[in-house]
Short mmCIF file of C-alpha atoms in Angstrom, two decimals:
data_model
loop_
_atom_site.label_atom_id
_atom_site.label_comp_id
_atom_site.label_asym_id
_atom_site.label_seq_id
_atom_site.Cartn_x
_atom_site.Cartn_y
_atom_site.Cartn_z
CA MET A 1 -11.28 33.64 -10.11
CA ASN A 2 -14.86 33.45 -8.84
CA LYS A 3 -15.73 29.75 -8.92
CA THR A 4 -18.23 27.42 -7.29
CA LYS A 5 -18.07 23.64 -7.14
CA ALA A 6 -20.56 23.50 -10.02
CA ASN A 7 -18.39 25.50 -12.42
CA LEU A 8 -14.85 24.76 -11.13
CA ARG A 9 -13.48 22.60 -13.93
CA ILE A 10 -11.64 19.62 -12.39
CA VAL A 11 -9.48 17.04 -14.15
CA TYR A 12 -8.94 13.96 -11.99
CA MET A 13 -5.93 11.63 -12.31
CA GLY A 14 -5.77 8.17 -10.72
CA THR A 15 -5.69 4.47 -11.40
CA PRO A 16 -6.35 1.88 -8.61
CA ASP A 17 -9.25 1.22 -6.23
CA PHE A 18 -7.74 3.66 -3.72
CA ALA A 19 -8.40 6.50 -6.18
CA VAL A 20 -12.00 5.57 -6.95
CA GLU A 21 -13.45 6.68 -3.62
CA SER A 22 -12.18 10.27 -3.96
CA LEU A 23 -13.51 10.47 -7.52
CA ARG A 24 -16.85 9.05 -6.43
CA ARG A 25 -17.16 11.65 -3.66
CA LEU A 26 -16.44 14.44 -6.14
CA VAL A 27 -18.97 13.18 -8.68
CA GLU A 28 -21.71 12.46 -6.15
CA GLY A 29 -20.99 15.73 -4.37
CA GLY A 30 -21.82 17.75 -7.48
CA TYR A 31 -18.28 18.87 -8.32
CA ASN A 32 -17.59 19.54 -11.99
CA VAL A 33 -15.25 16.75 -13.09
CA VAL A 34 -14.67 17.45 -16.78
CA GLY A 35 -12.21 14.64 -17.48
CA VAL A 36 -10.25 11.74 -16.02
CA VAL A 37 -6.70 10.62 -16.76
CA THR A 38 -5.74 7.04 -15.96
CA MET A 39 -3.26 4.37 -17.00
CA PRO A 40 -3.66 2.46 -20.29
CA ASP A 41 -5.49 -0.86 -20.08
CA LYS A 42 -3.20 -3.68 -18.90
CA PRO A 43 -2.81 -7.16 -20.42
CA VAL A 44 -4.18 -9.84 -18.09
CA GLY A 45 -4.82 -13.55 -18.14
CA ARG A 46 -2.58 -16.53 -18.61
CA HIS A 47 -1.56 -15.53 -22.13
CA GLN A 48 -1.77 -11.76 -21.57
CA THR A 49 -4.17 -11.52 -24.49
CA GLU A 50 -7.00 -9.71 -22.70
CA LEU A 51 -6.97 -6.07 -21.63
CA ALA A 52 -8.30 -4.91 -18.27
CA ALA A 53 -9.34 -1.32 -17.55
CA SER A 54 -8.20 0.36 -14.34
CA ALA A 55 -10.67 0.73 -11.47
CA VAL A 56 -10.79 4.48 -12.10
CA LYS A 57 -11.56 3.98 -15.80
CA GLN A 58 -14.35 1.54 -15.02
CA TYR A 59 -15.99 3.98 -12.62
CA SER A 60 -15.47 6.94 -14.97
CA LEU A 61 -17.08 5.22 -17.94
CA ALA A 62 -20.05 4.20 -15.78
CA GLN A 63 -20.50 7.88 -14.91
CA GLY A 64 -20.09 9.08 -18.51
CA LEU A 65 -16.86 10.97 -17.79
CA PRO A 66 -14.33 11.58 -20.62
CA VAL A 67 -11.24 9.40 -20.11
CA LEU A 68 -7.69 9.94 -21.35
CA GLN A 69 -5.15 7.09 -21.20
CA PRO A 70 -1.75 8.35 -22.34
CA GLU A 71 1.20 6.01 -22.76
CA ARG A 72 3.52 8.98 -22.33
CA LEU A 73 2.59 12.04 -20.30
CA LYS A 74 4.69 14.32 -22.50
CA ASP A 75 3.06 13.13 -25.71
CA GLU A 76 1.87 16.15 -27.69
CA ALA A 77 -1.49 14.61 -28.54
CA PHE A 78 -2.19 14.00 -24.86
CA ILE A 79 -1.04 17.49 -23.85
CA GLU A 80 -3.38 19.02 -26.42
CA ALA A 81 -6.29 16.83 -25.32
CA LEU A 82 -5.64 17.74 -21.69
CA ARG A 83 -5.39 21.43 -22.49
CA ALA A 84 -8.71 21.22 -24.37
CA LEU A 85 -10.44 20.21 -21.11
CA ARG A 86 -9.64 23.72 -19.77
CA ALA A 87 -9.16 22.54 -16.19
CA ASP A 88 -9.08 25.12 -13.40
CA LEU A 89 -7.71 22.50 -11.00
CA GLN A 90 -6.17 19.04 -11.29
CA ILE A 91 -6.34 16.38 -8.59
CA VAL A 92 -3.95 13.42 -8.44
CA VAL A 93 -4.63 10.30 -6.36
CA ALA A 94 -2.42 7.20 -6.78
CA PHE A 95 -1.27 7.96 -10.30
CA ARG A 96 2.16 8.67 -11.81
CA MET A 97 4.84 11.32 -11.45
CA LEU A 98 3.72 14.21 -13.66
CA PRO A 99 5.94 16.38 -15.85
CA GLU A 100 5.80 20.12 -15.22
CA VAL A 101 3.97 20.75 -18.49
CA VAL A 102 1.06 18.78 -16.97
CA TRP A 103 1.02 19.82 -13.30
CA ALA A 104 1.60 23.51 -14.06
CA MET A 105 -1.22 23.69 -16.62
CA PRO A 106 -4.31 24.70 -14.59
CA PRO A 107 -4.48 28.21 -13.09
CA LEU A 108 -5.31 26.90 -9.59
CA GLY A 109 -2.55 24.29 -9.73
CA THR A 110 -2.46 20.54 -9.21
CA PHE A 111 -2.72 18.89 -5.81
CA ASN A 112 -1.95 15.33 -4.82
CA LEU A 113 -3.40 13.09 -2.10
CA HIS A 114 -0.61 11.08 -0.46
CA ALA A 115 -1.26 8.24 2.00
CA SER A 116 1.13 9.38 4.73
CA LEU A 117 1.85 12.28 7.02
CA LEU A 118 4.33 14.06 4.80
CA PRO A 119 7.23 14.60 4.84
CA GLN A 120 7.36 11.07 6.26
CA TYR A 121 7.11 8.20 3.80
CA ARG A 122 7.64 9.96 0.52
CA GLY A 123 7.53 7.35 -2.20
CA ALA A 124 5.47 4.61 -3.79
CA ALA A 125 4.49 2.46 -0.79
CA PRO A 126 3.73 4.68 2.23
CA ILE A 127 1.02 2.46 3.72
CA ASN A 128 3.18 -0.67 3.67
CA TRP A 129 6.23 0.99 5.21
CA ALA A 130 4.31 2.69 8.03
CA VAL A 131 3.00 -0.72 9.16
CA ILE A 132 6.31 -2.53 8.54
CA ASN A 133 8.07 0.02 10.75
CA GLY A 134 5.59 -0.53 13.58
CA ASP A 135 4.16 3.01 13.56
CA ASN A 136 1.10 3.60 15.73
CA GLU A 137 -0.19 6.47 13.61
CA THR A 138 -0.46 7.46 9.96
CA GLY A 139 -2.69 9.65 7.84
CA VAL A 140 -3.15 11.46 4.55
CA THR A 141 -1.77 14.69 3.14
CA THR A 142 -2.87 16.93 0.30
CA PHE A 143 -0.16 19.12 -1.22
CA PHE A 144 0.50 21.14 -4.35
CA LEU A 145 2.81 19.45 -6.84
CA GLN A 146 6.24 20.79 -7.60
CA HIS A 147 9.40 19.41 -9.22
CA ALA A 148 10.67 16.95 -6.56
CA ILE A 149 8.32 14.06 -5.81
CA ASP A 150 6.10 14.38 -2.70
CA THR A 151 7.80 17.61 -1.57
CA GLY A 152 5.21 20.30 -2.34
CA ASN A 153 3.54 22.69 0.11
CA ILE A 154 1.02 20.98 2.40
CA ILE A 155 -2.63 22.02 2.22
CA LEU A 156 -4.31 19.61 4.68
CA GLN A 157 -3.38 16.61 6.83
CA ARG A 158 -5.63 14.13 8.62
CA ARG A 159 -4.47 11.45 11.09
CA ILE A 160 -5.63 7.97 12.13
CA PRO A 161 -4.19 5.41 14.58
CA ILE A 162 -2.67 2.11 13.45
CA ALA A 163 -3.91 -0.62 15.80
CA PRO A 164 -1.73 -3.66 16.66
CA ALA A 165 -4.14 -5.90 14.73
CA ASP A 166 -4.17 -3.72 11.60
CA ASP A 167 -2.42 -4.75 8.41
CA ALA A 168 -1.72 -2.88 5.19
CA GLY A 169 -5.16 -3.84 3.88
CA THR A 170 -7.16 -2.40 6.78
CA VAL A 171 -5.02 0.74 6.86
CA HIS A 172 -5.44 1.13 3.09
CA ASP A 173 -9.23 1.02 3.41
CA ALA A 174 -9.28 3.49 6.30
CA LEU A 175 -7.01 5.92 4.46
CA MET A 176 -9.05 5.57 1.27
CA THR A 177 -12.14 6.83 3.12
CA LEU A 178 -10.25 9.49 5.07
CA GLY A 179 -8.45 10.58 1.90
CA ALA A 180 -11.69 11.03 -0.02
CA GLN A 181 -13.03 13.42 2.60
CA THR A 182 -9.69 15.24 2.68
CA VAL A 183 -9.83 15.72 -1.10
CA ILE A 184 -13.29 17.27 -0.75
CA ASP A 185 -12.12 19.51 2.10
CA THR A 186 -9.10 20.57 0.05
CA VAL A 187 -11.21 21.54 -2.98
CA ASP A 188 -13.57 23.47 -0.71
CA ALA A 189 -10.62 25.32 0.86
CA ILE A 190 -9.28 26.24 -2.59
CA LEU A 191 -12.72 27.49 -3.62
CA ALA A 192 -13.01 29.53 -0.42
CA GLY A 193 -9.51 30.96 -0.80
CA THR A 194 -8.42 29.49 2.56
CA ALA A 195 -5.93 26.88 1.28
CA ASN A 196 -2.84 28.27 3.02
CA ALA A 197 -0.29 25.72 1.85
CA LEU A 198 2.81 25.49 4.04
CA PRO A 199 6.28 24.09 3.24
CA GLN A 200 7.16 20.63 4.52
CA ASP A 201 9.44 20.36 7.54
CA GLU A 202 12.77 19.15 6.18
CA SER A 203 14.54 19.32 9.57
CA ILE A 204 13.19 16.02 10.94
CA GLN A 205 14.61 12.54 10.36
CA LEU A 206 12.73 11.14 7.39
CA ARG A 207 11.62 7.60 6.66
CA PRO A 208 11.30 6.74 2.95
CA ALA A 209 8.65 4.58 1.28
CA PRO A 210 10.34 3.04 -1.77
CA LYS A 211 8.58 0.76 -4.20
CA ILE A 212 8.26 -2.82 -2.98
CA PHE A 213 9.66 -5.69 -5.04
CA LYS A 214 9.54 -9.46 -4.53
CA GLU A 215 12.90 -9.56 -2.79
CA THR A 216 11.78 -6.76 -0.48
CA CYS A 217 9.08 -9.12 0.82
CA ARG A 218 11.41 -11.84 2.12
CA ILE A 219 10.92 -12.10 5.88
CA PRO A 220 14.00 -10.89 7.83
CA TRP A 221 13.96 -13.56 10.54
CA ALA A 222 17.16 -12.25 12.13
CA ALA A 223 15.28 -9.07 13.12
CA GLY A 224 13.24 -10.97 15.73
CA ALA A 225 9.62 -11.93 16.30
CA ARG A 226 8.19 -8.44 16.88
CA CYS A 227 9.80 -6.95 13.76
CA CYS A 228 8.77 -9.94 11.67
CA HIS A 229 5.20 -9.61 12.92
CA ASP A 230 5.09 -5.96 11.77
CA PHE A 231 6.75 -6.99 8.50
CA VAL A 232 4.00 -9.54 7.76
CA ARG A 233 1.26 -7.04 8.69
CA GLY A 234 2.81 -4.42 6.44
CA LEU A 235 2.71 -6.68 3.39
CA SER A 236 -0.69 -8.30 3.93
CA PRO A 237 -2.80 -8.96 1.95
CA TYR A 238 -0.64 -7.82 -0.96
CA PRO A 239 2.03 -8.52 -2.08
CA ALA A 240 2.50 -10.79 1.00
CA ALA A 241 5.61 -11.59 3.00
CA TRP A 242 7.38 -14.82 2.10
CA THR A 243 10.07 -17.20 3.24
CA GLU A 244 11.48 -20.55 2.16
CA LEU A 245 10.20 -23.66 3.91
CA VAL A 246 13.09 -26.13 4.11
CA VAL A 247 12.30 -29.82 4.64
CA GLY A 248 15.38 -31.95 4.08
CA GLN A 249 16.61 -31.17 0.58
CA ARG A 250 13.27 -29.69 -0.49
CA ARG A 251 12.55 -25.97 -0.55
CA GLN A 252 9.21 -24.29 -1.16
CA VAL A 253 8.10 -20.68 -1.08
CA LEU A 254 5.78 -20.07 1.86
CA LYS A 255 3.74 -16.85 2.02
CA ILE A 256 2.57 -15.67 5.44
CA TYR A 257 -0.47 -13.39 5.67
CA LYS A 258 -1.22 -13.32 9.40
CA ALA A 259 0.78 -14.06 12.52
CA HIS A 260 1.00 -13.16 16.20
CA LEU A 261 3.49 -13.27 19.05
CA ALA A 262 3.16 -16.29 21.34
CA ASP A 263 1.90 -15.87 24.90
CA SER A 264 4.01 -17.01 27.85
CA ASN A 265 2.29 -20.41 28.15
CA LEU A 266 3.09 -21.32 24.56
CA GLN A 267 6.63 -20.02 24.99
CA ARG A 268 7.19 -22.29 27.99
CA MET A 269 5.66 -25.31 26.26
CA ALA A 270 7.91 -24.84 23.24
CA TYR A 271 10.97 -24.47 25.47
CA ASP A 272 10.12 -27.75 27.24
CA LEU A 273 9.66 -29.67 23.98
CA TYR A 274 12.52 -28.27 21.93
CA LYS A 275 16.16 -27.58 22.57
CA PRO A 276 17.07 -23.98 23.51
CA TYR A 277 17.25 -21.41 20.76
CA GLU A 278 20.65 -20.99 19.12
CA PRO A 279 21.47 -18.25 16.60
CA THR A 280 21.75 -19.60 13.05
CA THR A 281 20.95 -18.69 9.45
CA THR A 282 17.96 -21.05 9.50
CA TYR A 283 15.06 -20.86 11.95
CA GLN A 284 13.42 -23.89 13.50
CA LEU A 285 9.72 -24.55 13.05
CA VAL A 286 7.82 -25.52 16.20
CA LEU A 287 4.56 -27.49 16.17
CA THR A 288 2.83 -27.12 19.54
CA ASN A 289 -0.85 -27.26 20.51
CA ASN A 290 -1.94 -27.38 16.85
CA THR A 291 0.04 -24.23 16.12
CA LEU A 292 2.95 -23.61 13.78
CA ALA A 293 5.59 -21.17 14.99
CA VAL A 294 9.12 -20.02 14.25
CA ARG A 295 11.67 -19.85 17.08
CA LEU A 296 13.41 -16.49 17.09
CA ALA A 297 15.77 -14.74 19.47
CA ASP A 298 13.04 -12.74 21.21
CA GLY A 299 10.27 -15.35 21.20
CA LEU A 300 7.91 -17.44 19.13
CA PHE A 301 6.42 -16.06 15.92
CA VAL A 302 3.10 -17.91 15.49
CA ILE A 303 1.78 -18.32 11.95
CA ASP A 304 -2.00 -17.89 11.63
CA GLU A 305 -2.61 -17.80 7.88
CA LEU A 306 -0.35 -18.96 5.07
CA GLN A 307 -0.04 -20.17 1.51
CA LEU A 308 2.37 -22.81 0.27
CA ALA A 309 3.52 -22.48 -3.33
CA GLY A 310 0.88 -23.98 -5.63
CA LYS A 311 -1.76 -24.11 -2.90
CA ARG A 312 -4.54 -21.79 -1.78
CA ARG A 313 -4.31 -19.33 1.08
CA MET A 314 -5.60 -20.95 4.28
CA PRO A 315 -5.64 -20.81 8.08
CA THR A 316 -2.73 -22.68 9.68
CA ALA A 317 -5.14 -25.18 11.30
CA ASP A 318 -6.34 -26.26 7.84
CA PHE A 319 -2.77 -26.46 6.58
CA LEU A 320 -1.69 -28.71 9.46
CA ARG A 321 -4.47 -31.23 8.76
CA GLY A 322 -2.77 -32.21 5.53
CA PHE A 323 0.82 -31.48 6.53
CA ARG A 324 3.30 -34.13 7.64
CA PRO A 325 5.94 -32.58 9.87
CA GLU A 326 9.51 -33.83 9.66
CA ASP A 327 12.50 -33.42 11.93
CA GLY A 328 14.71 -30.48 11.13
CA MET A 329 12.04 -28.41 9.39
CA CYS A 330 12.96 -24.79 9.27
CA VAL A 331 12.46 -21.52 7.40
CA GLU A 332 15.19 -19.52 5.79
#
Protein backbone atom coordinates (compact mmCIF):
# COMPACT_ATOMS: atom_id res chain seq x y z
CA MET A 1 0.00 0.00 0.00
CA ASN A 2 1.70 3.18 -1.22
CA LYS A 3 0.39 5.92 1.06
CA THR A 4 1.43 9.40 2.16
CA LYS A 5 0.12 11.33 5.13
CA ALA A 6 -2.13 13.30 2.76
CA ASN A 7 -3.94 10.22 1.43
CA LEU A 8 -3.65 7.77 4.36
CA ARG A 9 -7.25 7.61 5.56
CA ILE A 10 -7.27 7.81 9.38
CA VAL A 11 -10.21 7.30 11.73
CA TYR A 12 -9.49 8.68 15.19
CA MET A 13 -11.17 7.43 18.38
CA GLY A 14 -11.04 9.30 21.70
CA THR A 15 -13.06 11.21 24.24
CA PRO A 16 -11.38 13.37 26.96
CA ASP A 17 -8.97 16.31 26.90
CA PHE A 18 -6.02 13.89 26.89
CA ALA A 19 -7.09 12.71 23.41
CA VAL A 20 -7.51 16.18 21.91
CA GLU A 21 -3.82 17.00 21.67
CA SER A 22 -3.00 13.96 19.52
CA LEU A 23 -5.94 14.71 17.22
CA ARG A 24 -4.91 18.35 16.98
CA ARG A 25 -1.36 17.38 15.99
CA LEU A 26 -2.70 15.08 13.27
CA VAL A 27 -5.05 17.71 11.86
CA GLU A 28 -2.55 20.56 11.99
CA GLY A 29 0.18 18.29 10.64
CA GLY A 30 -1.75 17.67 7.44
CA TYR A 31 -2.71 14.04 8.11
CA ASN A 32 -5.92 12.85 6.48
CA VAL A 33 -8.37 12.35 9.35
CA VAL A 34 -11.57 11.23 7.63
CA GLY A 35 -13.68 10.66 10.73
CA VAL A 36 -13.77 10.72 14.52
CA VAL A 37 -15.47 8.32 16.93
CA THR A 38 -16.25 9.53 20.43
CA MET A 39 -18.63 8.85 23.31
CA PRO A 40 -22.26 10.00 23.19
CA ASP A 41 -23.01 13.36 24.80
CA LYS A 42 -23.38 13.08 28.59
CA PRO A 43 -26.14 14.55 30.78
CA VAL A 44 -24.78 17.32 33.02
CA GLY A 45 -26.11 19.88 35.43
CA ARG A 46 -28.04 19.60 38.65
CA HIS A 47 -31.04 17.97 37.02
CA GLN A 48 -29.09 16.12 34.30
CA THR A 49 -31.24 17.79 31.68
CA GLU A 50 -28.45 19.28 29.57
CA LEU A 51 -26.11 17.34 27.30
CA ALA A 52 -22.39 18.04 27.10
CA ALA A 53 -20.22 17.00 24.16
CA SER A 54 -16.86 15.35 24.80
CA ALA A 55 -13.68 17.40 24.40
CA VAL A 56 -12.83 15.41 21.28
CA LYS A 57 -16.25 16.07 19.74
CA GLN A 58 -15.98 19.79 20.41
CA TYR A 59 -12.60 19.99 18.70
CA SER A 60 -13.72 17.77 15.80
CA LEU A 61 -16.79 19.85 15.04
CA ALA A 62 -14.70 23.03 15.13
CA GLN A 63 -12.45 21.45 12.49
CA GLY A 64 -15.35 20.21 10.35
CA LEU A 65 -14.54 16.53 10.92
CA PRO A 66 -17.32 13.90 10.64
CA VAL A 67 -18.21 12.55 14.10
CA LEU A 68 -19.74 9.20 15.05
CA GLN A 69 -21.10 8.65 18.58
CA PRO A 70 -22.25 5.05 18.95
CA GLU A 71 -24.02 3.84 22.08
CA ARG A 72 -22.90 0.31 21.25
CA LEU A 73 -19.75 -0.45 19.29
CA LYS A 74 -21.26 -3.61 17.79
CA ASP A 75 -24.35 -1.81 16.53
CA GLU A 76 -24.82 -2.60 12.84
CA ALA A 77 -25.60 0.98 11.89
CA PHE A 78 -22.35 2.15 13.47
CA ILE A 79 -20.33 -0.65 11.86
CA GLU A 80 -21.69 0.30 8.46
CA ALA A 81 -21.01 4.00 9.02
CA LEU A 82 -17.47 3.20 10.16
CA ARG A 83 -16.86 0.92 7.19
CA ALA A 84 -18.09 3.67 4.85
CA LEU A 85 -15.20 5.90 6.02
CA ARG A 86 -12.80 3.39 4.36
CA ALA A 87 -10.07 3.89 6.94
CA ASP A 88 -6.57 2.60 6.19
CA LEU A 89 -5.60 3.06 9.84
CA GLN A 90 -7.42 3.64 13.12
CA ILE A 91 -5.92 5.43 16.12
CA VAL A 92 -7.31 5.06 19.65
CA VAL A 93 -6.47 7.48 22.48
CA ALA A 94 -8.39 7.30 25.78
CA PHE A 95 -11.51 5.68 24.38
CA ARG A 96 -13.20 2.33 25.04
CA MET A 97 -12.34 -1.32 24.61
CA LEU A 98 -13.09 -2.12 20.96
CA PRO A 99 -14.65 -5.32 19.61
CA GLU A 100 -12.64 -7.20 16.99
CA VAL A 101 -15.07 -6.24 14.24
CA VAL A 102 -13.93 -2.64 14.80
CA TRP A 103 -10.19 -2.92 15.49
CA ALA A 104 -9.60 -5.47 12.73
CA MET A 105 -11.38 -3.40 10.08
CA PRO A 106 -8.62 -1.23 8.52
CA PRO A 107 -5.91 -2.91 6.42
CA LEU A 108 -3.07 -1.25 8.39
CA GLY A 109 -4.65 -2.14 11.73
CA THR A 110 -5.60 -0.12 14.79
CA PHE A 111 -3.08 1.23 17.27
CA ASN A 112 -3.63 2.60 20.74
CA LEU A 113 -1.76 5.22 22.76
CA HIS A 114 -1.49 4.10 26.40
CA ALA A 115 -0.20 6.36 29.18
CA SER A 116 2.30 3.94 30.69
CA LEU A 117 5.36 1.91 29.82
CA LEU A 118 3.58 -1.29 28.89
CA PRO A 119 3.32 -4.00 30.02
CA GLN A 120 3.27 -2.08 33.31
CA TYR A 121 -0.01 -0.46 34.33
CA ARG A 122 -2.42 -2.10 31.96
CA GLY A 123 -5.87 -0.77 32.75
CA ALA A 124 -7.98 2.34 33.07
CA ALA A 125 -5.89 4.54 35.39
CA PRO A 126 -2.18 4.17 34.56
CA ILE A 127 -1.19 7.74 35.40
CA ASN A 128 -2.77 7.66 38.86
CA TRP A 129 -1.27 4.31 39.83
CA ALA A 130 2.26 5.18 38.70
CA VAL A 131 2.24 8.21 41.03
CA ILE A 132 0.43 6.39 43.87
CA ASN A 133 3.10 3.68 43.78
CA GLY A 134 5.90 6.24 44.04
CA ASP A 135 7.45 5.50 40.64
CA ASN A 136 10.17 7.88 39.47
CA GLU A 137 9.53 7.24 35.78
CA THR A 138 6.63 6.67 33.42
CA GLY A 139 5.90 7.19 29.75
CA VAL A 140 3.66 6.36 26.82
CA THR A 141 3.34 3.34 24.55
CA THR A 142 1.78 2.84 21.15
CA PHE A 143 0.75 -0.72 20.31
CA PHE A 144 -1.45 -2.60 17.87
CA LEU A 145 -4.75 -3.76 19.34
CA GLN A 146 -5.52 -7.42 19.82
CA HIS A 147 -8.06 -9.41 21.85
CA ALA A 148 -6.77 -8.94 25.44
CA ILE A 149 -6.77 -5.35 26.67
CA ASP A 150 -3.44 -3.45 26.54
CA THR A 151 -1.48 -6.56 25.46
CA GLY A 152 -0.74 -5.92 21.78
CA ASN A 153 2.67 -5.68 20.11
CA ILE A 154 4.55 -2.48 21.00
CA ILE A 155 5.40 -0.02 18.24
CA LEU A 156 7.03 2.87 20.16
CA GLN A 157 7.70 3.89 23.77
CA ARG A 158 8.79 7.24 25.17
CA ARG A 159 9.84 7.91 28.79
CA ILE A 160 9.68 10.86 31.20
CA PRO A 161 10.70 11.22 34.88
CA ILE A 162 8.18 11.68 37.68
CA ALA A 163 9.51 14.37 40.03
CA PRO A 164 8.78 14.28 43.79
CA ALA A 165 6.59 17.38 43.43
CA ASP A 166 4.57 16.00 40.51
CA ASP A 167 0.97 14.89 40.90
CA ALA A 168 -1.38 13.05 38.55
CA GLY A 169 -2.35 16.36 36.94
CA THR A 170 1.18 17.44 36.00
CA VAL A 171 2.07 13.94 34.80
CA HIS A 172 -1.16 13.82 32.75
CA ASP A 173 -0.26 17.06 30.98
CA ALA A 174 3.31 15.95 30.28
CA LEU A 175 2.16 12.60 28.90
CA MET A 176 -0.54 14.28 26.80
CA THR A 177 2.15 16.29 24.99
CA LEU A 178 4.60 13.39 24.79
CA GLY A 179 1.82 11.08 23.62
CA ALA A 180 0.79 13.40 20.80
CA GLN A 181 4.30 13.39 19.37
CA THR A 182 4.49 9.62 19.80
CA VAL A 183 1.25 9.21 17.83
CA ILE A 184 2.74 11.28 15.00
CA ASP A 185 5.98 9.27 15.09
CA THR A 186 3.99 6.03 15.04
CA VAL A 187 1.95 7.05 11.99
CA ASP A 188 5.14 8.12 10.23
CA ALA A 189 6.76 4.76 11.02
CA ILE A 190 3.74 2.90 9.64
CA LEU A 191 3.85 5.01 6.48
CA ALA A 192 7.58 4.35 6.10
CA GLY A 193 7.18 0.63 6.72
CA THR A 194 9.50 0.75 9.75
CA ALA A 195 6.93 0.02 12.49
CA ASN A 196 8.51 -3.20 13.77
CA ALA A 197 6.05 -4.02 16.54
CA LEU A 198 7.43 -6.33 19.24
CA PRO A 199 5.59 -8.51 21.78
CA GLN A 200 5.30 -7.26 25.35
CA ASP A 201 7.56 -8.81 27.97
CA GLU A 202 5.30 -11.02 30.07
CA SER A 203 8.15 -12.35 32.24
CA ILE A 204 8.39 -9.33 34.57
CA GLN A 205 6.32 -8.65 37.68
CA LEU A 206 3.41 -6.52 36.54
CA ARG A 207 1.61 -3.71 38.31
CA PRO A 208 -2.04 -3.23 37.28
CA ALA A 209 -3.92 0.06 36.82
CA PRO A 210 -7.56 -0.72 37.62
CA LYS A 211 -10.33 1.83 37.42
CA ILE A 212 -10.51 4.14 40.43
CA PHE A 213 -13.70 4.40 42.47
CA LYS A 214 -14.63 6.60 45.43
CA GLU A 215 -13.66 3.96 47.98
CA THR A 216 -10.31 3.52 46.24
CA CYS A 217 -9.56 7.16 47.11
CA ARG A 218 -9.79 6.79 50.90
CA ILE A 219 -6.37 7.60 52.36
CA PRO A 220 -4.67 4.50 53.86
CA TRP A 221 -3.19 6.19 56.95
CA ALA A 222 -1.80 2.91 58.29
CA ALA A 223 0.62 2.80 55.33
CA GLY A 224 2.63 5.72 56.73
CA ALA A 225 3.41 9.30 55.79
CA ARG A 226 5.49 8.63 52.67
CA CYS A 227 2.94 6.26 51.12
CA CYS A 228 0.08 8.61 51.98
CA HIS A 229 1.96 11.49 50.36
CA ASP A 230 2.29 9.51 47.11
CA PHE A 231 -1.36 8.47 47.41
CA VAL A 232 -2.52 12.10 47.58
CA ARG A 233 -0.26 13.08 44.66
CA GLY A 234 -1.59 10.21 42.59
CA LEU A 235 -5.21 11.32 42.99
CA SER A 236 -4.74 15.08 42.64
CA PRO A 237 -6.43 17.06 41.23
CA TYR A 238 -9.02 14.43 40.33
CA PRO A 239 -10.77 12.51 41.79
CA ALA A 240 -8.89 13.57 44.99
CA ALA A 241 -7.89 11.55 48.03
CA TRP A 242 -10.23 11.79 51.01
CA THR A 243 -10.55 10.92 54.66
CA GLU A 244 -13.02 11.51 57.47
CA LEU A 245 -12.38 14.39 59.84
CA VAL A 246 -13.61 13.35 63.28
CA VAL A 247 -14.38 16.06 65.85
CA GLY A 248 -16.22 14.61 68.83
CA GLN A 249 -19.32 12.93 67.47
CA ARG A 250 -19.17 14.82 64.17
CA ARG A 251 -17.71 13.38 60.98
CA GLN A 252 -17.06 15.21 57.73
CA VAL A 253 -15.45 14.17 54.48
CA LEU A 254 -12.14 15.98 54.00
CA LYS A 255 -10.44 15.92 50.59
CA ILE A 256 -6.68 16.49 50.48
CA TYR A 257 -5.09 17.80 47.28
CA LYS A 258 -1.55 18.64 48.35
CA ALA A 259 0.68 17.58 51.21
CA HIS A 260 4.33 17.17 52.15
CA LEU A 261 6.46 15.34 54.70
CA ALA A 262 7.48 17.43 57.71
CA ASP A 263 11.09 18.49 58.18
CA SER A 264 12.99 17.55 61.34
CA ASN A 265 12.28 20.87 63.11
CA LEU A 266 8.53 20.46 62.75
CA GLN A 267 8.80 16.82 63.81
CA ARG A 268 10.60 17.80 67.02
CA MET A 269 8.14 20.61 67.77
CA ALA A 270 5.19 18.27 67.37
CA TYR A 271 6.83 15.67 69.61
CA ASP A 272 7.36 18.30 72.34
CA LEU A 273 3.76 19.51 72.20
CA TYR A 274 1.91 16.21 71.82
CA LYS A 275 2.14 12.85 73.48
CA PRO A 276 4.18 10.18 71.64
CA TYR A 277 2.61 8.43 68.69
CA GLU A 278 0.70 5.25 69.50
CA PRO A 279 -0.71 2.90 66.85
CA THR A 280 -4.50 3.16 66.56
CA THR A 281 -7.30 3.09 64.01
CA THR A 282 -7.63 6.88 64.22
CA TYR A 283 -4.83 9.36 63.56
CA GLN A 284 -4.28 12.49 65.60
CA LEU A 285 -4.30 15.91 63.96
CA VAL A 286 -1.47 18.24 64.98
CA LEU A 287 -1.68 22.03 64.73
CA THR A 288 1.83 23.50 64.92
CA ASN A 289 3.29 26.72 63.48
CA ASN A 290 0.10 27.44 61.52
CA THR A 291 0.27 24.02 59.90
CA LEU A 292 -2.12 21.09 60.01
CA ALA A 293 -0.55 17.64 60.06
CA VAL A 294 -1.40 14.01 60.75
CA ARG A 295 0.80 11.98 63.11
CA LEU A 296 1.78 8.69 61.51
CA ALA A 297 4.20 5.93 62.40
CA ASP A 298 7.00 7.23 60.18
CA GLY A 299 6.48 10.97 60.68
CA LEU A 300 4.22 13.94 60.17
CA PHE A 301 2.06 14.21 57.05
CA VAL A 302 1.55 17.96 56.52
CA ILE A 303 -1.61 19.04 54.69
CA ASP A 304 -1.09 21.94 52.26
CA GLU A 305 -4.37 22.14 50.35
CA LEU A 306 -7.75 20.70 51.26
CA GLN A 307 -11.51 20.86 50.88
CA LEU A 308 -14.03 20.20 53.62
CA ALA A 309 -17.39 18.82 52.51
CA GLY A 310 -19.60 21.69 51.32
CA LYS A 311 -16.71 24.15 51.14
CA ARG A 312 -14.34 25.27 48.40
CA ARG A 313 -10.85 23.93 47.84
CA MET A 314 -8.33 26.11 49.68
CA PRO A 315 -4.79 26.33 51.10
CA THR A 316 -4.54 25.04 54.67
CA ALA A 317 -3.59 28.53 55.94
CA ASP A 318 -6.94 29.88 54.71
CA PHE A 319 -8.77 26.93 56.22
CA LEU A 320 -7.17 27.46 59.64
CA ARG A 321 -8.28 31.11 59.79
CA GLY A 322 -11.89 30.00 60.10
CA PHE A 323 -11.32 26.68 61.84
CA ARG A 324 -11.72 26.14 65.57
CA PRO A 325 -9.56 23.24 66.71
CA GLU A 326 -10.83 20.93 69.43
CA ASP A 327 -9.12 18.37 71.61
CA GLY A 328 -9.13 14.86 70.24
CA MET A 329 -9.48 15.83 66.59
CA CYS A 330 -8.39 13.07 64.31
CA VAL A 331 -8.78 11.57 60.84
CA GLU A 332 -9.96 8.09 60.12
